[in-house]
């Protein structure tokens, strides 16, 4: 049974790490996209297109940054679950499997 808790803890830790890494990568890519040249120049008639494109990129980046807060909340909750499973494993202690039911 203690193996089950170890597996659960490992899965939670792996998922938390993947979530944090993915969020950092997305934020990094959005920062790069926001600061990069859009490729749309501003000759006559295209200035509004450039503004709309840059606005959309900026809005998307803002949403990603808001999502970062949610990722940190979820990550914190997963870490709490990891700690709780570790605490439970410690409370159960070695040899509990041998107790008569």
PDB file of C-alpha atoms in Angstrom:
ATOM      1  CA  UNK A   1       0.000   0.000   0.000  1.00  0.00           C
ATOM      2  CA  UNK A   2       2.849   2.431   0.753  1.00  0.00           C
ATOM      3  CA  UNK A   3       3.965   1.966  -2.848  1.00  0.00           C
ATOM      4  CA  UNK A   4       0.635   3.479  -3.915  1.00  0.00           C
ATOM      5  CA  UNK A   5       1.373   6.612  -1.919  1.00  0.00           C
ATOM      6  CA  UNK A   6       4.863   6.850  -3.405  1.00  0.00           C
ATOM      7  CA  UNK A   7       3.419   6.554  -6.887  1.00  0.00           C
ATOM      8  CA  UNK A   8       0.781   9.191  -6.139  1.00  0.00           C
ATOM      9  CA  UNK A   9       3.380  11.564  -4.752  1.00  0.00           C
ATOM     10  CA  UNK A  10       5.655  11.037  -7.765  1.00  0.00           C
ATOM     11  CA  UNK A  11       2.779  11.634 -10.206  1.00  0.00           C
ATOM     12  CA  UNK A  12       1.737  14.819  -8.395  1.00  0.00           C
ATOM     13  CA  UNK A  13       5.296  16.108  -8.365  1.00  0.00           C
ATOM     14  CA  UNK A  14       5.766  15.353 -12.059  1.00  0.00           C
ATOM     15  CA  UNK A  15       2.492  17.042 -13.000  1.00  0.00           C
ATOM     16  CA  UNK A  16       3.301  20.107 -10.907  1.00  0.00           C
ATOM     17  CA  UNK A  17       6.724  20.435 -12.509  1.00  0.00           C
ATOM     18  CA  UNK A  18       5.314  20.042 -16.030  1.00  0.00           C
ATOM     19  CA  UNK A  19       2.648  22.653 -15.314  1.00  0.00           C
ATOM     20  CA  UNK A  20       5.195  25.157 -14.008  1.00  0.00           C
ATOM     21  CA  UNK A  21       7.621  24.577 -16.903  1.00  0.00           C
ATOM     22  CA  UNK A  22       4.849  24.876 -19.503  1.00  0.00           C
ATOM     23  CA  UNK A  23       3.596  28.113 -17.954  1.00  0.00           C
ATOM     24  CA  UNK A  24       7.112  29.586 -17.955  1.00  0.00           C
ATOM     25  CA  UNK A  25       7.661  28.570 -21.581  1.00  0.00           C
ATOM     26  CA  UNK A  26       4.334  30.069 -22.655  1.00  0.00           C
ATOM     27  CA  UNK A  27       5.082  33.314 -20.827  1.00  0.00           C
ATOM     28  CA  UNK A  28       8.519  33.464 -22.422  1.00  0.00           C
ATOM     29  CA  UNK A  29       7.102  32.884 -25.906  1.00  0.00           C
ATOM     30  CA  UNK A  30       4.405  35.507 -25.405  1.00  0.00           C
ATOM     31  CA  UNK A  31       6.997  38.006 -24.184  1.00  0.00           C
ATOM     32  CA  UNK A  32       9.068  37.321 -27.293  1.00  0.00           C
ATOM     33  CA  UNK A  33       6.020  37.672 -29.549  1.00  0.00           C
ATOM     34  CA  UNK A  34       4.984  40.901 -27.850  1.00  0.00           C
ATOM     35  CA  UNK A  35       8.404  42.490 -28.269  1.00  0.00           C
ATOM     36  CA  UNK A  36       9.051  41.116 -31.774  1.00  0.00           C
ATOM     37  CA  UNK A  37       8.466  42.981 -34.984  1.00  0.00           C
ATOM     38  CA  UNK A  38       5.021  42.057 -36.300  1.00  0.00           C
ATOM     39  CA  UNK A  39       6.097  42.247 -39.924  1.00  0.00           C
ATOM     40  CA  UNK A  40       3.247  44.624 -40.697  1.00  0.00           C
ATOM     41  CA  UNK A  41       4.654  47.954 -41.747  1.00  0.00           C
ATOM     42  CA  UNK A  42       2.680  51.173 -41.513  1.00  0.00           C
ATOM     43  CA  UNK A  43       2.250  52.494 -45.054  1.00  0.00           C
ATOM     44  CA  UNK A  44      -0.991  54.205 -45.984  1.00  0.00           C
ATOM     45  CA  UNK A  45      -3.987  52.089 -44.992  1.00  0.00           C
ATOM     46  CA  UNK A  46      -2.052  49.550 -42.949  1.00  0.00           C
ATOM     47  CA  UNK A  47      -1.528  51.440 -39.720  1.00  0.00           C
ATOM     48  CA  UNK A  48      -4.871  50.188 -38.375  1.00  0.00           C
ATOM     49  CA  UNK A  49      -3.928  46.603 -39.285  1.00  0.00           C
ATOM     50  CA  UNK A  50      -0.640  46.957 -37.416  1.00  0.00           C
ATOM     51  CA  UNK A  51      -2.391  48.445 -34.384  1.00  0.00           C
ATOM     52  CA  UNK A  52      -4.989  45.640 -34.335  1.00  0.00           C
ATOM     53  CA  UNK A  53      -2.315  42.956 -34.609  1.00  0.00           C
ATOM     54  CA  UNK A  54      -0.155  44.472 -31.886  1.00  0.00           C
ATOM     55  CA  UNK A  55      -3.262  44.958 -29.733  1.00  0.00           C
ATOM     56  CA  UNK A  56      -4.247  41.297 -30.145  1.00  0.00           C
ATOM     57  CA  UNK A  57      -0.738  40.150 -29.242  1.00  0.00           C
ATOM     58  CA  UNK A  58      -0.725  42.435 -26.198  1.00  0.00           C
ATOM     59  CA  UNK A  59      -4.147  41.230 -25.083  1.00  0.00           C
ATOM     60  CA  UNK A  60      -3.104  37.595 -25.422  1.00  0.00           C
ATOM     61  CA  UNK A  61       0.037  38.278 -23.410  1.00  0.00           C
ATOM     62  CA  UNK A  62      -2.035  39.924 -20.677  1.00  0.00           C
ATOM     63  CA  UNK A  63      -4.305  36.862 -20.521  1.00  0.00           C
ATOM     64  CA  UNK A  64      -1.259  34.601 -20.249  1.00  0.00           C
ATOM     65  CA  UNK A  65       0.057  36.693 -17.363  1.00  0.00           C
ATOM     66  CA  UNK A  66      -3.315  36.470 -15.605  1.00  0.00           C
ATOM     67  CA  UNK A  67      -3.192  32.709 -16.165  1.00  0.00           C
ATOM     68  CA  UNK A  68       0.226  32.633 -14.467  1.00  0.00           C
ATOM     69  CA  UNK A  69      -1.511  33.496 -11.175  1.00  0.00           C
ATOM     70  CA  UNK A  70      -3.886  30.566 -11.647  1.00  0.00           C
ATOM     71  CA  UNK A  71      -0.973  28.267 -12.451  1.00  0.00           C
ATOM     72  CA  UNK A  72       0.775  29.312  -9.243  1.00  0.00           C
ATOM     73  CA  UNK A  73      -2.409  28.642  -7.216  1.00  0.00           C
ATOM     74  CA  UNK A  74      -2.827  25.214  -8.791  1.00  0.00           C
ATOM     75  CA  UNK A  75       0.866  24.464  -8.314  1.00  0.00           C
ATOM     76  CA  UNK A  76       0.629  25.445  -4.652  1.00  0.00           C
ATOM     77  CA  UNK A  77      -2.398  23.216  -4.157  1.00  0.00           C
ATOM     78  CA  UNK A  78      -0.653  20.271  -5.818  1.00  0.00           C
ATOM     79  CA  UNK A  79       2.340  20.854  -3.557  1.00  0.00           C
ATOM     80  CA  UNK A  80       0.016  20.772  -0.542  1.00  0.00           C
ATOM     81  CA  UNK A  81      -1.375  17.448  -1.763  1.00  0.00           C
ATOM     82  CA  UNK A  82       2.171  16.129  -2.158  1.00  0.00           C
ATOM     83  CA  UNK A  83       2.947  17.143   1.417  1.00  0.00           C
ATOM     84  CA  UNK A  84      -0.272  15.607   2.687  1.00  0.00           C
ATOM     85  CA  UNK A  85       0.487  12.272   1.022  1.00  0.00           C
ATOM     86  CA  UNK A  86       4.013  12.380   2.462  1.00  0.00           C
ATOM     87  CA  UNK A  87       2.623  13.161   5.922  1.00  0.00           C
ATOM     88  CA  UNK A  88       0.117  10.346   5.606  1.00  0.00           C
ATOM     89  CA  UNK A  89       2.868   7.967   4.563  1.00  0.00           C
ATOM     90  CA  UNK A  90       4.914   9.000   7.624  1.00  0.00           C
ATOM     91  CA  UNK A  91       1.951   8.597   9.955  1.00  0.00           C
ATOM     92  CA  UNK A  92       1.240   5.139   8.631  1.00  0.00           C
ATOM     93  CA  UNK A  93       4.875   4.209   9.202  1.00  0.00           C
ATOM     94  CA  UNK A  94       6.793   1.102   8.262  1.00  0.00           C
ATOM     95  CA  UNK A  95       5.216  -2.259   8.899  1.00  0.00           C
ATOM     96  CA  UNK A  96       1.608  -1.097   9.035  1.00  0.00           C
ATOM     97  CA  UNK A  97       0.797  -3.467   6.184  1.00  0.00           C
ATOM     98  CA  UNK A  98       1.424  -6.399   8.529  1.00  0.00           C
ATOM     99  CA  UNK A  99      -1.248  -5.351  11.027  1.00  0.00           C
ATOM    100  CA  UNK A 100      -4.242  -7.677  11.169  1.00  0.00           C
ATOM    101  CA  UNK A 101      -7.376  -6.239   9.622  1.00  0.00           C
TER     102      UNK A 101
END
